[in-house]
Coordinates of C-alpha atoms in Angstrom, one line a residue:
Chain A
M1 CA 82.3 -134.7 36.9
Q2 CA 82.2 -131.2 38.1
F3 CA 80.2 -130.5 41.0
G4 CA 81.3 -126.8 41.9
L5 CA 79.3 -123.6 41.0
T6 CA 80.7 -121.1 38.4
D7 CA 81.4 -117.8 39.7
E8 CA 78.1 -116.4 38.1
Q9 CA 76.3 -119.0 39.8
Q10 CA 77.7 -118.2 43.2
M11 CA 77.0 -114.6 42.2
I12 CA 73.6 -115.5 41.7
V13 CA 73.0 -117.2 44.8
S14 CA 74.6 -114.7 47.0
T15 CA 72.7 -111.9 45.6
V16 CA 69.4 -113.6 45.6
R17 CA 70.0 -114.8 48.9
S18 CA 71.1 -111.4 50.5
F19 CA 67.7 -110.0 48.5
V20 CA 65.6 -112.6 50.2
E21 CA 67.4 -112.0 53.8
K22 CA 67.0 -108.1 53.4
E23 CA 64.1 -107.6 51.4
I24 CA 61.8 -110.6 52.4
Y25 CA 62.8 -111.8 56.3
P26 CA 61.9 -108.6 57.8
Y27 CA 58.3 -108.8 56.4
E28 CA 57.5 -112.1 57.1
A29 CA 56.1 -111.9 60.9
E30 CA 53.5 -109.3 59.6
V31 CA 52.4 -111.2 56.6
E32 CA 52.0 -114.4 58.9
R33 CA 50.1 -112.1 61.4
T34 CA 47.8 -110.4 59.0
G35 CA 47.8 -113.3 56.2
E36 CA 48.1 -110.5 53.9
V37 CA 50.7 -109.1 51.8
P38 CA 50.1 -104.9 51.8
E39 CA 49.8 -103.9 48.5
E40 CA 52.6 -101.1 48.3
L41 CA 55.1 -103.9 49.8
G42 CA 54.5 -106.3 47.0
Q43 CA 54.8 -103.7 44.6
E44 CA 58.2 -102.4 46.1
I45 CA 59.6 -106.0 46.0
K46 CA 58.7 -106.4 42.3
R47 CA 60.0 -103.0 41.6
K48 CA 63.3 -104.1 42.8
T49 CA 63.3 -107.4 41.3
I50 CA 62.7 -105.8 38.0
E51 CA 65.5 -103.3 38.6
L52 CA 67.9 -106.3 39.7
G53 CA 67.1 -107.9 36.1
F54 CA 65.8 -110.9 38.2
Y55 CA 62.2 -110.4 37.2
A56 CA 61.1 -113.3 34.8
C57 CA 64.5 -114.3 34.6
N58 CA 63.4 -118.0 33.8
F59 CA 62.1 -116.6 30.1
P60 CA 64.7 -116.6 27.5
E61 CA 66.5 -113.3 26.4
E62 CA 64.6 -112.7 23.0
V63 CA 61.4 -112.0 24.8
G64 CA 63.1 -109.7 27.4
G65 CA 64.0 -112.7 30.2
A66 CA 67.5 -113.1 31.4
G67 CA 67.7 -116.4 29.8
L68 CA 68.9 -118.5 33.0
S69 CA 69.8 -122.1 32.3
H70 CA 67.4 -124.6 34.1
L71 CA 70.1 -125.0 36.6
D72 CA 70.6 -121.5 37.3
F73 CA 67.0 -121.0 37.6
T74 CA 66.7 -123.8 40.1
L75 CA 69.7 -122.2 42.1
V76 CA 67.3 -119.1 42.4
E77 CA 64.2 -120.7 43.3
R78 CA 66.1 -122.7 45.8
E79 CA 67.3 -119.3 47.6
L80 CA 64.0 -117.9 47.2
G81 CA 62.7 -120.9 49.2
R82 CA 64.1 -119.5 52.1
G83 CA 61.6 -117.0 52.2
S84 CA 57.8 -116.4 52.6
M85 CA 56.1 -117.8 49.6
A86 CA 53.5 -114.4 49.7
L87 CA 56.3 -112.2 49.4
T88 CA 58.6 -114.1 47.2
H89 CA 55.7 -114.3 44.6
F90 CA 56.4 -110.5 43.9
F91 CA 59.9 -111.6 42.7
G92 CA 58.0 -112.6 39.8
R93 CA 58.6 -115.7 37.8
P94 CA 55.8 -115.8 35.2
Q95 CA 54.4 -119.5 33.9
N96 CA 56.9 -120.4 31.3
I97 CA 54.0 -121.9 29.7
L98 CA 53.3 -118.3 28.2
M99 CA 56.1 -119.2 25.9
A100 CA 53.3 -121.1 23.8
C101 CA 51.5 -117.8 22.9
K102 CA 51.3 -116.8 19.3
D103 CA 51.1 -113.6 17.5
E104 CA 49.2 -110.8 19.1
Q105 CA 49.1 -113.1 22.4
R106 CA 52.8 -112.3 22.9
D107 CA 52.0 -108.5 23.1
R108 CA 49.1 -108.9 25.1
Y109 CA 50.0 -111.5 27.7
L110 CA 53.7 -112.9 27.2
L111 CA 55.6 -109.6 26.8
P112 CA 53.8 -107.6 29.4
A113 CA 54.1 -110.6 31.9
V114 CA 57.9 -110.8 31.3
R115 CA 58.2 -107.1 31.8
G116 CA 56.2 -107.4 35.4
E117 CA 53.2 -105.3 34.0
R118 CA 50.6 -108.0 34.0
M119 CA 50.7 -111.0 36.6
D120 CA 49.6 -114.4 35.6
A121 CA 47.9 -117.4 37.2
L122 CA 47.2 -120.9 36.5
A123 CA 44.0 -122.7 36.7
M124 CA 43.8 -126.4 36.4
T125 CA 42.6 -128.0 39.7
E126 CA 38.8 -128.3 40.5
P127 CA 37.3 -129.9 43.2
D128 CA 36.3 -133.1 41.5
A129 CA 39.6 -132.9 39.5
G130 CA 42.9 -133.1 41.4
S131 CA 45.4 -135.6 40.4
D132 CA 42.9 -136.6 37.9
V133 CA 43.4 -133.5 35.4
R134 CA 41.2 -135.3 33.1
G135 CA 38.1 -135.5 35.2
M136 CA 37.7 -132.0 35.1
K137 CA 34.3 -130.6 34.7
C138 CA 34.9 -127.0 33.7
Q139 CA 34.0 -127.1 30.0
A140 CA 33.9 -124.8 26.7
V141 CA 31.5 -125.3 24.0
R142 CA 31.5 -124.0 20.6
D143 CA 28.9 -121.2 20.0
G144 CA 29.0 -119.4 16.6
G145 CA 32.9 -118.6 16.2
D146 CA 33.3 -118.3 19.9
W147 CA 33.7 -120.6 23.1
V148 CA 31.4 -120.7 25.9
I149 CA 32.9 -121.6 29.2
N150 CA 31.2 -123.0 32.2
G151 CA 32.1 -124.5 35.4
S152 CA 34.7 -123.6 38.3
K153 CA 38.3 -124.1 39.6
H154 CA 39.5 -123.8 43.1
F155 CA 43.2 -123.8 44.8
I156 CA 44.3 -121.0 42.3
S157 CA 47.3 -119.6 43.7
G158 CA 48.6 -116.0 42.6
A159 CA 44.9 -115.3 41.4
E160 CA 44.6 -112.6 44.2
H161 CA 47.0 -110.5 42.3
A162 CA 46.5 -112.2 38.7
D163 CA 45.5 -109.9 35.7
F164 CA 44.9 -112.8 33.4
F165 CA 44.7 -116.7 34.1
I166 CA 45.8 -119.6 31.8
V167 CA 42.9 -121.9 32.5
F168 CA 42.5 -125.6 31.3
V169 CA 39.1 -126.4 30.1
A170 CA 37.4 -129.7 28.7
T171 CA 36.4 -129.0 25.0
G172 CA 35.2 -132.5 24.0
V173 CA 35.1 -136.0 24.6
D174 CA 36.9 -139.2 22.7
E175 CA 35.6 -142.5 22.9
T176 CA 38.6 -144.8 23.4
P177 CA 39.0 -148.9 24.1
K178 CA 39.8 -147.7 27.7
G179 CA 36.4 -145.7 28.1
P180 CA 35.5 -142.0 27.3
K181 CA 38.7 -139.8 27.4
K182 CA 38.4 -135.7 27.5
R183 CA 40.0 -133.3 25.1
I184 CA 41.6 -130.3 27.0
T185 CA 42.5 -126.7 25.8
S186 CA 44.3 -124.2 27.7
F187 CA 42.6 -120.2 27.4
L188 CA 43.7 -117.2 28.3
V189 CA 41.2 -115.4 30.2
D190 CA 41.7 -111.7 31.2
R191 CA 40.5 -110.8 34.7
G192 CA 37.1 -108.7 34.1
T193 CA 35.7 -110.9 31.4
P194 CA 31.9 -110.9 31.6
G195 CA 30.8 -114.4 33.0
F196 CA 34.1 -114.9 34.8
E197 CA 34.7 -114.0 38.6
V198 CA 37.6 -114.6 40.9
R199 CA 36.0 -115.4 44.6
E200 CA 38.2 -115.7 47.6
G201 CA 39.4 -119.2 48.3
Y202 CA 39.8 -121.2 51.8
R203 CA 42.1 -120.3 54.3
S204 CA 45.2 -122.8 54.2
V205 CA 47.5 -124.2 57.1
S206 CA 50.3 -123.6 54.7
H207 CA 51.8 -120.3 53.2
R208 CA 49.8 -117.8 54.9
G209 CA 49.5 -114.7 52.8
Y210 CA 49.9 -116.6 49.6
K211 CA 46.3 -116.7 48.8
N212 CA 44.5 -119.3 46.9
C213 CA 41.2 -118.5 44.7
I214 CA 38.3 -119.9 43.4
L215 CA 37.3 -119.2 40.0
Y216 CA 34.0 -119.2 38.4
F217 CA 32.8 -119.4 34.9
D218 CA 28.8 -118.7 33.8
N219 CA 28.5 -118.5 30.4
C220 CA 32.0 -116.7 29.7
R221 CA 32.4 -116.1 25.9
L222 CA 35.9 -116.1 24.7
P223 CA 37.0 -115.8 21.2
D224 CA 39.3 -118.4 19.5
A225 CA 42.1 -116.0 20.0
Q226 CA 42.3 -116.6 23.6
V227 CA 43.1 -120.2 22.9
L228 CA 46.9 -121.0 24.0
G229 CA 48.3 -123.6 22.0
A230 CA 46.0 -125.6 19.7
V231 CA 42.3 -126.1 20.4
D232 CA 42.3 -129.8 22.2
G233 CA 46.0 -129.3 22.5
G234 CA 46.0 -128.6 26.4
F235 CA 47.9 -131.7 27.2
D236 CA 50.6 -130.8 24.7
V237 CA 51.2 -127.4 26.0
M238 CA 51.0 -129.0 29.6
N239 CA 53.8 -131.6 28.9
E240 CA 56.0 -129.1 26.7
W241 CA 56.0 -126.4 29.6
L242 CA 54.6 -127.5 32.8
Y243 CA 57.3 -130.4 33.6
A244 CA 59.6 -127.8 35.3
T245 CA 57.4 -126.4 38.0
R246 CA 57.6 -129.5 40.1
L247 CA 61.6 -128.9 40.0
T248 CA 60.9 -125.6 41.6
V249 CA 58.9 -127.2 44.3
A250 CA 61.8 -129.1 45.0
A251 CA 64.0 -126.1 44.8
F252 CA 62.1 -124.6 47.2
S253 CA 62.0 -127.4 49.6
V254 CA 65.7 -127.6 49.7
G255 CA 66.1 -123.7 50.2
R256 CA 63.5 -123.6 53.3
A257 CA 65.1 -126.7 54.8
R258 CA 68.5 -125.2 54.7
R259 CA 67.0 -122.1 56.4
C260 CA 65.2 -124.4 59.2
F261 CA 68.5 -126.2 59.6
D262 CA 70.3 -123.4 60.8
Y263 CA 67.9 -122.9 63.3
A264 CA 68.1 -126.5 64.5
L265 CA 71.9 -126.5 64.4
A266 CA 72.0 -123.0 66.3
Y267 CA 69.5 -124.0 68.8
S268 CA 71.4 -127.5 69.6
A269 CA 74.5 -125.8 70.3
E270 CA 72.9 -123.1 72.4
R271 CA 70.1 -124.8 74.2
K272 CA 71.2 -126.3 77.6
Q273 CA 69.3 -129.0 79.7
F274 CA 70.9 -131.4 82.2
G275 CA 74.0 -129.0 82.4
Q276 CA 75.1 -129.3 78.9
A277 CA 74.1 -128.0 75.2
I278 CA 71.3 -130.3 73.9
G279 CA 73.7 -131.1 70.8
K280 CA 75.8 -133.2 73.0
F281 CA 73.3 -135.5 73.7
Q282 CA 73.3 -138.1 70.8
G283 CA 69.5 -138.3 70.5
V284 CA 69.6 -134.7 69.0
S285 CA 73.1 -134.9 67.4
F286 CA 72.1 -137.7 65.1
Q287 CA 69.1 -135.9 64.4
V288 CA 71.4 -133.1 63.0
A289 CA 73.3 -135.7 61.3
D290 CA 70.6 -137.1 59.4
M291 CA 69.2 -133.9 58.5
I292 CA 72.1 -132.1 56.9
T293 CA 72.6 -135.7 55.2
E294 CA 69.0 -135.5 53.8
I295 CA 69.1 -131.9 52.9
D296 CA 72.6 -132.3 50.7
A297 CA 71.1 -135.5 49.2
A298 CA 67.7 -134.0 48.0
D299 CA 70.1 -130.6 46.9
W300 CA 72.2 -132.9 44.5
L301 CA 68.9 -134.6 43.1
T302 CA 67.4 -131.4 42.4
L303 CA 70.4 -129.7 41.1
S304 CA 71.4 -132.9 38.7
A305 CA 67.7 -133.0 37.6
A306 CA 67.8 -129.6 36.3
W307 CA 71.1 -130.1 34.6
R308 CA 69.6 -133.0 32.9
L309 CA 67.2 -130.7 31.6
D310 CA 69.7 -128.5 30.3
Q311 CA 71.2 -131.3 28.7
D312 CA 68.3 -132.4 26.8
L313 CA 68.4 -135.9 28.6
P314 CA 65.2 -137.5 29.7
S315 CA 64.4 -136.1 33.1
N316 CA 61.0 -136.8 33.8
R317 CA 61.4 -139.4 36.4
E318 CA 64.4 -137.4 38.0
I319 CA 62.2 -134.6 38.4
A320 CA 59.8 -136.5 39.9
S321 CA 62.4 -138.2 42.1
A322 CA 63.4 -134.5 43.0
K323 CA 59.9 -133.4 44.1
L324 CA 59.1 -136.7 45.8
Y325 CA 62.5 -136.7 47.9
A326 CA 62.7 -133.0 48.6
T327 CA 59.3 -132.2 49.9
E328 CA 59.3 -135.3 52.0
M329 CA 63.0 -134.4 53.3
L330 CA 61.4 -130.9 54.3
A331 CA 58.8 -132.5 56.1
R332 CA 61.1 -134.5 58.1
V333 CA 63.5 -131.4 58.8
T334 CA 60.9 -129.2 59.9
D335 CA 59.2 -131.6 62.2
T336 CA 62.6 -132.8 63.7
T337 CA 63.5 -129.1 64.1
L338 CA 60.5 -128.4 66.0
Q339 CA 60.9 -131.4 68.0
I340 CA 64.7 -130.3 68.9
Y341 CA 62.9 -126.6 69.9
G342 CA 60.3 -128.5 71.8
G343 CA 57.2 -126.4 73.2
M344 CA 59.0 -123.2 71.9
G345 CA 59.0 -124.5 68.6
L346 CA 55.1 -124.5 68.4
M347 CA 55.0 -120.9 69.4
D348 CA 54.9 -118.3 67.0
D349 CA 58.1 -116.5 68.4
F350 CA 60.0 -118.5 66.2
P351 CA 59.6 -119.1 62.6
I352 CA 59.6 -123.1 63.0
E353 CA 55.8 -123.6 63.5
R354 CA 55.3 -122.0 60.3
F355 CA 58.3 -123.7 58.3
W356 CA 56.5 -126.7 59.9
R357 CA 52.8 -125.7 58.3
D358 CA 54.2 -124.5 55.2
A359 CA 55.9 -127.8 54.4
R360 CA 52.6 -130.1 54.4
V361 CA 51.7 -128.5 51.0
E362 CA 54.7 -129.4 49.2
R363 CA 53.7 -133.0 49.2
I364 CA 50.5 -132.2 47.7
W365 CA 50.5 -129.6 45.3
D366 CA 52.2 -129.9 41.7
G367 CA 51.7 -133.6 42.0
T368 CA 51.1 -135.6 45.2
S369 CA 53.7 -137.6 46.4
E370 CA 52.0 -140.6 45.3
I371 CA 51.7 -139.2 41.5
Q372 CA 55.4 -138.7 41.9
R373 CA 55.9 -142.2 42.8
H374 CA 53.5 -143.2 40.1
I375 CA 55.6 -141.4 37.4
I376 CA 59.1 -142.8 38.6
S377 CA 57.7 -146.3 38.6
R378 CA 55.7 -146.2 35.6
D379 CA 59.0 -144.9 34.0
L380 CA 60.9 -148.1 35.2
L381 CA 58.1 -150.9 34.7
R382 CA 56.5 -149.7 31.6
P383 CA 59.5 -150.6 29.4
L384 CA 59.5 -154.2 30.9
G385 CA 55.9 -154.4 30.0
A386 CA 54.6 -154.4 33.7
Chain B
M1 CA 89.1 -89.6 36.3
K2 CA 90.1 -93.0 37.1
V3 CA 89.0 -94.6 40.5
L4 CA 90.9 -97.4 41.9
V5 CA 89.1 -99.3 45.0
P6 CA 91.0 -101.7 46.9
V7 CA 88.9 -104.9 47.9
K8 CA 89.8 -107.3 50.4
R9 CA 88.6 -110.7 51.1
V10 CA 87.9 -111.1 54.5
I11 CA 85.9 -113.9 56.7
D12 CA 82.2 -113.1 56.0
Y13 CA 81.0 -110.8 58.9
N14 CA 77.9 -113.6 59.4
V15 CA 80.6 -116.4 60.1
K16 CA 80.6 -117.3 63.8
V17 CA 84.6 -116.7 64.2
R18 CA 86.8 -119.5 65.8
V19 CA 90.2 -119.0 67.0
K20 CA 92.8 -121.6 66.0
S21 CA 93.8 -124.2 68.8
D22 CA 97.4 -122.9 68.7
G23 CA 96.1 -119.3 69.3
S24 CA 98.2 -118.3 66.0
G25 CA 94.9 -116.6 64.2
V26 CA 91.5 -117.1 63.3
D27 CA 90.5 -120.5 61.5
L28 CA 90.0 -119.7 57.8
A29 CA 89.8 -123.2 56.3
N30 CA 86.5 -123.9 54.8
V31 CA 85.0 -121.0 56.1
K32 CA 82.8 -118.4 53.9
M33 CA 84.5 -115.7 52.7
S34 CA 83.2 -112.5 51.5
M35 CA 84.2 -108.7 50.4
N36 CA 85.1 -106.7 53.2
P37 CA 82.0 -104.7 54.0
F38 CA 83.6 -101.1 54.1
D39 CA 84.9 -102.0 50.5
E40 CA 81.7 -102.7 49.3
I41 CA 80.7 -99.0 50.3
A42 CA 83.7 -98.1 48.3
V43 CA 83.0 -99.9 45.5
E44 CA 79.5 -98.4 45.5
E45 CA 80.6 -94.9 46.0
A46 CA 82.9 -95.5 42.9
I47 CA 80.1 -96.6 40.7
R48 CA 78.0 -93.7 42.0
L49 CA 80.7 -91.4 40.9
K50 CA 80.8 -93.0 37.4
E51 CA 77.2 -92.8 37.1
A52 CA 77.3 -89.3 38.0
G53 CA 79.9 -88.6 35.2
T54 CA 82.5 -87.5 37.7
A55 CA 84.5 -90.8 37.1
D56 CA 85.5 -92.5 33.9
E57 CA 86.6 -95.9 35.0
V58 CA 86.4 -98.0 38.4
I59 CA 89.2 -100.2 38.9
A60 CA 89.0 -102.9 41.6
V61 CA 92.2 -104.5 43.1
S62 CA 92.9 -107.1 45.4
I63 CA 95.8 -108.0 47.2
G64 CA 96.3 -111.6 48.7
V65 CA 95.3 -115.1 47.6
K66 CA 94.3 -116.4 44.3
Q67 CA 90.9 -117.0 45.7
A68 CA 90.5 -113.2 45.8
Q69 CA 89.4 -113.3 42.4
E70 CA 86.0 -114.1 43.4
T71 CA 86.0 -110.9 45.5
L72 CA 86.8 -108.9 42.4
R73 CA 84.2 -110.8 40.2
T74 CA 81.6 -109.6 42.9
A75 CA 83.2 -105.9 42.2
L76 CA 82.9 -106.3 38.9
A77 CA 79.2 -107.7 39.0
M78 CA 78.3 -104.4 41.2
G79 CA 79.5 -102.3 38.1
A80 CA 83.3 -102.0 38.3
D81 CA 85.0 -101.9 34.9
R82 CA 87.9 -103.9 35.3
A83 CA 90.0 -105.6 37.9
I84 CA 93.5 -106.3 39.2
L85 CA 94.5 -109.1 41.2
V86 CA 97.9 -109.1 43.1
V87 CA 98.8 -112.5 44.1
A88 CA 101.1 -112.4 47.3
A89 CA 100.1 -115.4 49.2
D90 CA 99.2 -118.9 48.8
D91 CA 97.8 -119.7 52.5
V92 CA 94.7 -118.4 53.0
H93 CA 95.7 -117.7 56.7
Q94 CA 98.7 -115.4 55.6
D95 CA 97.5 -111.8 56.1
I96 CA 99.3 -109.2 53.9
E97 CA 100.3 -106.3 56.1
P98 CA 98.8 -102.7 55.6
L99 CA 102.5 -101.4 54.7
A100 CA 102.9 -104.0 51.9
V101 CA 99.4 -103.7 50.8
A102 CA 100.0 -99.7 50.6
K103 CA 103.3 -99.9 48.7
I104 CA 101.6 -102.5 46.0
L105 CA 98.8 -100.0 45.9
A106 CA 101.2 -97.1 45.2
K107 CA 102.6 -98.9 42.4
V108 CA 99.2 -99.7 40.9
V109 CA 98.2 -96.1 41.6
E110 CA 101.1 -94.9 39.6
E111 CA 100.7 -97.4 36.7
E112 CA 97.1 -96.8 36.2
G113 CA 97.5 -92.9 36.6
A114 CA 94.2 -93.0 38.9
G115 CA 92.9 -89.7 40.5
L116 CA 91.3 -91.0 43.6
V117 CA 91.6 -94.1 45.6
L118 CA 88.4 -95.1 47.4
A119 CA 89.2 -97.5 50.3
G120 CA 87.4 -99.0 53.2
K121 CA 88.3 -97.3 56.4
Q122 CA 89.6 -100.7 57.6
A123 CA 89.0 -104.6 56.8
I124 CA 86.5 -106.1 59.5
D125 CA 89.2 -109.0 59.9
N126 CA 92.0 -107.3 61.8
D127 CA 90.8 -103.9 62.1
M128 CA 93.8 -102.3 61.4
N129 CA 92.8 -99.1 59.9
A130 CA 96.0 -98.1 58.3
T131 CA 96.4 -99.0 54.8
G132 CA 94.7 -96.0 53.5
Q133 CA 96.6 -93.7 55.3
M134 CA 99.8 -95.4 54.7
L135 CA 99.0 -95.1 51.2
S136 CA 98.6 -91.3 51.4
A137 CA 102.0 -90.9 52.8
L138 CA 103.9 -93.3 50.2
L139 CA 101.9 -91.3 47.4
G140 CA 102.0 -87.9 49.1
W141 CA 98.5 -87.1 48.3
S142 CA 95.8 -85.7 50.6
Q143 CA 93.8 -88.1 52.7
A144 CA 90.4 -88.0 54.0
T145 CA 89.3 -90.8 56.6
F146 CA 86.0 -92.2 57.9
A147 CA 83.9 -90.5 54.9
S148 CA 80.0 -90.2 55.6
D149 CA 79.6 -88.1 52.6
L150 CA 81.7 -87.2 49.3
K151 CA 81.4 -84.8 46.8
I152 CA 84.0 -83.9 44.2
E153 CA 84.2 -80.1 43.5
G154 CA 86.9 -79.3 40.7
E155 CA 90.2 -79.8 41.9
H156 CA 88.9 -80.5 45.4
A157 CA 87.1 -83.3 47.3
V158 CA 84.8 -82.3 50.0
V159 CA 84.4 -84.9 52.8
T160 CA 82.2 -85.2 55.6
R161 CA 83.8 -87.3 58.4
E162 CA 82.4 -89.1 61.1
V163 CA 84.3 -88.2 64.3
D164 CA 83.9 -88.4 68.2
G165 CA 81.0 -85.9 69.1
G166 CA 79.7 -85.4 65.6
L167 CA 80.6 -84.9 61.9
Q168 CA 83.6 -82.7 60.6
T169 CA 83.6 -81.6 56.9
I170 CA 86.9 -81.0 55.3
K171 CA 88.3 -80.1 51.9
V172 CA 91.3 -81.9 50.5
K173 CA 93.0 -81.3 47.3
M174 CA 92.8 -83.8 44.8
P175 CA 94.3 -86.6 44.1
A176 CA 93.3 -87.9 47.1
I177 CA 92.8 -91.2 49.2
V178 CA 89.3 -91.3 51.1
T179 CA 88.5 -94.0 53.5
V180 CA 84.9 -94.5 53.7
D181 CA 82.5 -95.3 57.0
L182 CA 79.4 -97.4 57.2
R183 CA 76.9 -94.5 56.4
L184 CA 78.5 -93.3 53.1
N185 CA 76.0 -95.4 51.2
E186 CA 74.2 -98.5 50.9
P187 CA 75.6 -101.0 48.5
R188 CA 73.7 -102.1 45.8
Y189 CA 73.1 -105.8 45.0
A190 CA 74.9 -107.1 41.8
S191 CA 72.3 -107.2 38.9
L192 CA 71.7 -109.9 36.9
P193 CA 72.7 -108.6 33.5
N194 CA 75.9 -107.2 35.6
I195 CA 76.5 -111.0 36.9
M196 CA 76.3 -112.4 33.6
K197 CA 78.7 -109.5 32.2
A198 CA 81.5 -109.7 35.2
K199 CA 82.8 -112.7 33.5
K200 CA 83.6 -110.6 30.4
K201 CA 85.2 -107.7 32.0
P202 CA 89.1 -107.6 32.3
L203 CA 90.8 -109.2 35.4
D204 CA 94.5 -109.1 35.2
E205 CA 96.6 -111.3 37.4
K206 CA 100.0 -109.8 38.4
T207 CA 102.3 -110.8 41.5
A208 CA 103.3 -108.8 44.6
A209 CA 107.3 -109.5 42.6
D210 CA 105.9 -107.9 39.5
Y211 CA 105.9 -104.7 41.7
G212 CA 108.8 -105.5 43.4
I213 CA 107.6 -105.6 46.9
D214 CA 108.6 -107.7 49.6
V215 CA 105.4 -108.8 51.3
S216 CA 107.4 -110.8 54.2
P217 CA 105.6 -109.9 57.6
R218 CA 107.2 -107.5 59.8
L219 CA 104.5 -108.0 62.3
E220 CA 104.5 -110.8 65.0
V221 CA 100.8 -112.1 66.2
V222 CA 101.8 -113.1 69.9
K223 CA 98.3 -114.6 70.5
T224 CA 94.9 -114.5 69.3
S225 CA 92.0 -115.1 71.8
E226 CA 88.2 -115.7 71.9
P227 CA 86.5 -112.8 73.9
E228 CA 85.6 -113.5 77.3
T229 CA 81.9 -114.9 77.4
R230 CA 79.2 -112.7 78.5
Q231 CA 77.8 -113.6 81.8
A232 CA 73.9 -114.2 82.2
G233 CA 72.2 -111.1 83.0
E234 CA 69.5 -110.9 85.5
I235 CA 65.9 -109.7 85.0
V236 CA 64.6 -107.6 88.0
P237 CA 60.7 -107.0 88.5
D238 CA 60.6 -103.3 88.6
V239 CA 62.6 -100.0 88.1
D240 CA 63.0 -99.6 92.1
T241 CA 64.9 -102.9 92.3
L242 CA 66.9 -102.2 89.2
V243 CA 67.9 -99.0 90.9
A244 CA 68.5 -100.6 94.2
K245 CA 70.8 -103.6 92.5
L246 CA 72.8 -100.9 90.3
K247 CA 73.5 -99.1 93.7
E248 CA 74.5 -102.2 95.6
K249 CA 77.1 -103.0 92.8
G250 CA 78.1 -99.1 93.0
I251 CA 77.5 -98.5 89.3
I252 CA 75.5 -95.4 90.3

């Protein structure tokens, strides 16, 4: 058993961390205040990321990526987690589901995405289909040789800057003993396709400036060439490629928690009440102890799940545990840090209030905590027939 | 032309320094260490010289504990071609003094046939600001210190120096030692492809004994102490009060 990082991994960590500290931190307050990322700033971050060879570093070398292992990439995500998500979005990591592109789809979508020329967004969630993905109403029907899509998607992150979308749509229903079961197909949809519209979404409490959008399909006609993977094979591409996004949420949470903890630790040592540093009071010092213990635990859980993926070991349950624990840990750490800061923690002079707000979504998106618990428990109990 | 860049592993500039309880020095156990920031600027400048076609090869050298290997890997990841580690201590608390470092560097310069040494003006741990100057004396080379601009023009180096009261431009004959100041350049991040390549670049490991240099200390640290803590300030309501207070304290 070897717990140390290699020289390369250490350099990856220190490079990404100093990038975030120098290229992201200085602009965070403005993004928080305005809720917008200035166009030039986003492009500048993207340009620097490409120059450093980190853009699309999650993709294999044969398509122009850096070919990082899951563990290396998890370290990148962890360090990026320190910074504003609205800004680190431009430190592009396209959806690895694009690896399912075939033939000329590679030239139109995969390769330009890896080169940073076109940005992607993934669309699955609908107002009536959150955790229950199969409950989606957005559907495509055959018309001649084409598909005609109708319906809508919401909470679509990254849509604002996306040039094209990977959209999951119902393409039929199978009657099963358990009742009707929808067949799902994923489509590549270009921005500007007739009958497809991207509209402004809701204002979220978390990740200001990292907007979510609503997608509308009104008789949007797509040829077969836009199908990603196989017709009715939406769940296959999802299962093959989307498992790892939960790991990125876990990694984000660990990085963010470490940044938040640095504030808690420094403040505990500096802030004086009743004639001494508040860190000398057990009420605060034990909170500091609990926080670092939980952060370290989440970190190792996340890294070991990534390592399992690299070893081709079954990792579904471990990824779910990492996502569940890291996101709930982040909620506790940000809440405790805010408590240590007292009233000042609520004021936007410090980033604590936004760490606390941002943390809330992590337990919801990419599979709620409840869904993760479901995955973990089914993995354990199903083999026992329960 | 080969450019030699000495790099020192020092306590990271972000770390809050703690003095050891016996006052013998700064506590370095389990503390984050990094490349001396001025040396990073020197590495950057050397790589730029290579990119401009002025230099053919950039060699990073570190003298100290074995862990300085990490510092050298960082230099390689930034773009240095190869590295030499001279192990001269086993204890992280043992600082190799400038004279010993300069003597070893002089040997390395001769062995490598380097035409230029680019060094940080000083290390941020003990602020000696001596190694570059001593090396120049040992080699009998020109020296240009505190460089904020560097141009190689044929047989000469034109160096702008940051001196009290302004900038001074000097022209020195090559080969030369140039020690670099903060404003010379902004060091690049290690790119991902270079990080991956760094492991494959050669890193030779030597010892001080290989060069026949005695590194035993000649200086004695009498005492290390924390700087005095700053007194709390006072917020005054207006300029008049400020002026009155300053007069009261005899400052103006």
